[in-house]
Amino acid sequence: LLRSATSVGANLEEAKAASSRREFLKFVQISLRESREAVYWLRICIELKIAPDAQLRELRGEGDQIARILGAIVVSTKRRMLAGYAVFAFCILNFALLLS
């Protein structure tokens, strides 16, 4: 649990320092996977009654929220990347038409 939960923040720090959108997306996707893993371990802890139930359920809820936020970032980044590719393709096509 500790390893996956702390990995979320570490990978987001890497994402902030990314040199491209593609690299940014890679690190955010890793953070998303790690947040889902942390939620999994919290579910295990709840079932094993390792700590007070209310505390663990609150943490699990926060983990779910973090995963949803990261998922939204992944989706919006992919959309922006696709839109950028479409604009680039349009510019190339336009340039090719001007040359002919």
Tab-separated table of C-alpha atoms in Angstrom:
chain	number	residue	atom	x	y	z
A	1	LEU	CA	0.000	0.000	0.000
A	2	LEU	CA	2.751	2.426	0.945
A	3	ARG	CA	4.706	1.718	-2.222
A	4	SER	CA	1.783	2.180	-4.619
A	5	ALA	CA	0.367	5.209	-2.796
A	6	THR	CA	3.677	7.083	-2.722
A	7	SER	CA	4.350	6.155	-6.340
A	8	VAL	CA	1.339	8.256	-7.394
A	9	GLY	CA	2.965	11.482	-6.217
A	10	ALA	CA	6.417	10.529	-7.491
A	11	ASN	CA	5.110	9.877	-10.991
A	12	LEU	CA	3.107	13.100	-10.990
A	13	GLU	CA	6.333	14.961	-10.183
A	14	GLU	CA	7.906	13.251	-13.191
A	15	ALA	CA	4.902	14.277	-15.294
A	16	LYS	CA	5.363	17.919	-14.283
A	17	ALA	CA	8.931	17.766	-15.596
A	18	ALA	CA	7.986	15.986	-18.837
A	19	SER	CA	9.532	17.270	-22.030
A	20	SER	CA	6.548	16.371	-24.225
A	21	ARG	CA	2.831	15.705	-23.974
A	22	ARG	CA	3.463	12.065	-24.744
A	23	GLU	CA	5.907	11.762	-21.848
A	24	PHE	CA	3.486	13.669	-19.577
A	25	LEU	CA	0.711	11.249	-20.510
A	26	LYS	CA	2.924	8.230	-19.788
A	27	PHE	CA	3.651	9.375	-16.228
A	28	VAL	CA	0.036	10.339	-15.500
A	29	GLN	CA	-1.094	6.912	-16.730
A	30	ILE	CA	1.407	5.261	-14.387
A	31	SER	CA	0.044	7.405	-11.537
A	32	LEU	CA	-3.477	6.312	-12.434
A	33	ARG	CA	-2.516	2.639	-12.321
A	34	GLU	CA	-0.719	3.116	-9.005
A	35	SER	CA	-3.711	4.931	-7.488
A	36	ARG	CA	-5.966	2.055	-8.513
A	37	GLU	CA	-3.524	-0.380	-6.924
A	38	ALA	CA	-3.511	1.650	-3.694
A	39	VAL	CA	-7.326	1.527	-3.620
A	40	TYR	CA	-7.120	-2.238	-4.100
A	41	TRP	CA	-4.816	-2.566	-1.087
A	42	LEU	CA	-7.134	-0.357	0.952
A	43	ARG	CA	-10.017	-2.693	0.095
A	44	ILE	CA	-7.894	-5.608	1.318
A	45	CYS	CA	-7.111	-3.717	4.543
A	46	ILE	CA	-10.831	-3.055	5.069
A	47	GLU	CA	-11.666	-6.748	4.662
A	48	LEU	CA	-8.855	-7.779	7.025
A	49	LYS	CA	-9.918	-5.106	9.536
A	50	ILE	CA	-6.340	-3.854	9.902
A	51	ALA	CA	-7.409	-0.389	11.060
A	52	PRO	CA	-10.665	1.329	12.038
A	53	ASP	CA	-13.207	0.741	9.289
A	54	ALA	CA	-14.267	4.388	9.016
A	55	GLN	CA	-10.675	5.566	8.513
A	56	LEU	CA	-9.952	3.031	5.810
A	57	ARG	CA	-13.222	3.735	3.992
A	58	GLU	CA	-12.438	7.461	4.010
A	59	LEU	CA	-8.996	6.785	2.566
A	60	ARG	CA	-10.487	4.478	-0.048
A	61	GLY	CA	-12.950	7.218	-1.039
A	62	GLU	CA	-10.114	9.712	-1.415
A	63	GLY	CA	-8.164	7.172	-3.458
A	64	ASP	CA	-11.179	6.701	-5.732
A	65	GLN	CA	-11.429	10.473	-6.203
A	66	ILE	CA	-7.738	10.719	-7.067
A	67	ALA	CA	-8.124	7.905	-9.604
A	68	ARG	CA	-11.110	9.669	-11.206
A	69	ILE	CA	-9.181	12.947	-11.428
A	70	LEU	CA	-6.183	11.217	-12.992
A	71	GLY	CA	-8.480	9.369	-15.405
A	72	ALA	CA	-9.987	12.680	-16.509
A	73	ILE	CA	-6.495	14.117	-17.046
A	74	VAL	CA	-5.568	11.119	-19.209
A	75	VAL	CA	-8.718	11.437	-21.321
A	76	SER	CA	-8.383	15.204	-21.831
A	77	THR	CA	-4.665	14.926	-22.652
A	78	LYS	CA	-5.371	12.230	-25.242
A	79	ARG	CA	-8.080	14.430	-26.789
A	80	ARG	CA	-5.696	17.383	-26.999
A	81	MET	CA	-3.039	15.198	-28.566
A	82	LEU	CA	-5.494	13.913	-31.186
A	83	ALA	CA	-6.669	17.449	-31.919
A	84	GLY	CA	-3.051	18.543	-32.312
A	85	TYR	CA	-2.396	15.707	-34.753
A	86	ALA	CA	-5.485	16.673	-36.755
A	87	VAL	CA	-4.332	20.304	-37.005
A	88	PHE	CA	-0.855	19.169	-38.017
A	89	ALA	CA	-2.271	16.873	-40.724
A	90	PHE	CA	-4.483	19.706	-41.994
A	91	CYS	CA	-1.473	22.043	-42.211
A	92	ILE	CA	0.540	19.455	-44.169
A	93	LEU	CA	-2.361	18.855	-46.542
A	94	ASN	CA	-2.864	22.580	-47.002
A	95	PHE	CA	0.846	23.053	-47.723
A	96	ALA	CA	0.835	20.171	-50.219
A	97	LEU	CA	-2.137	21.712	-52.026
A	98	LEU	CA	-0.347	25.061	-52.219
A	99	LEU	CA	2.683	23.424	-53.824
A	100	SER	CA	0.667	21.635	-56.495
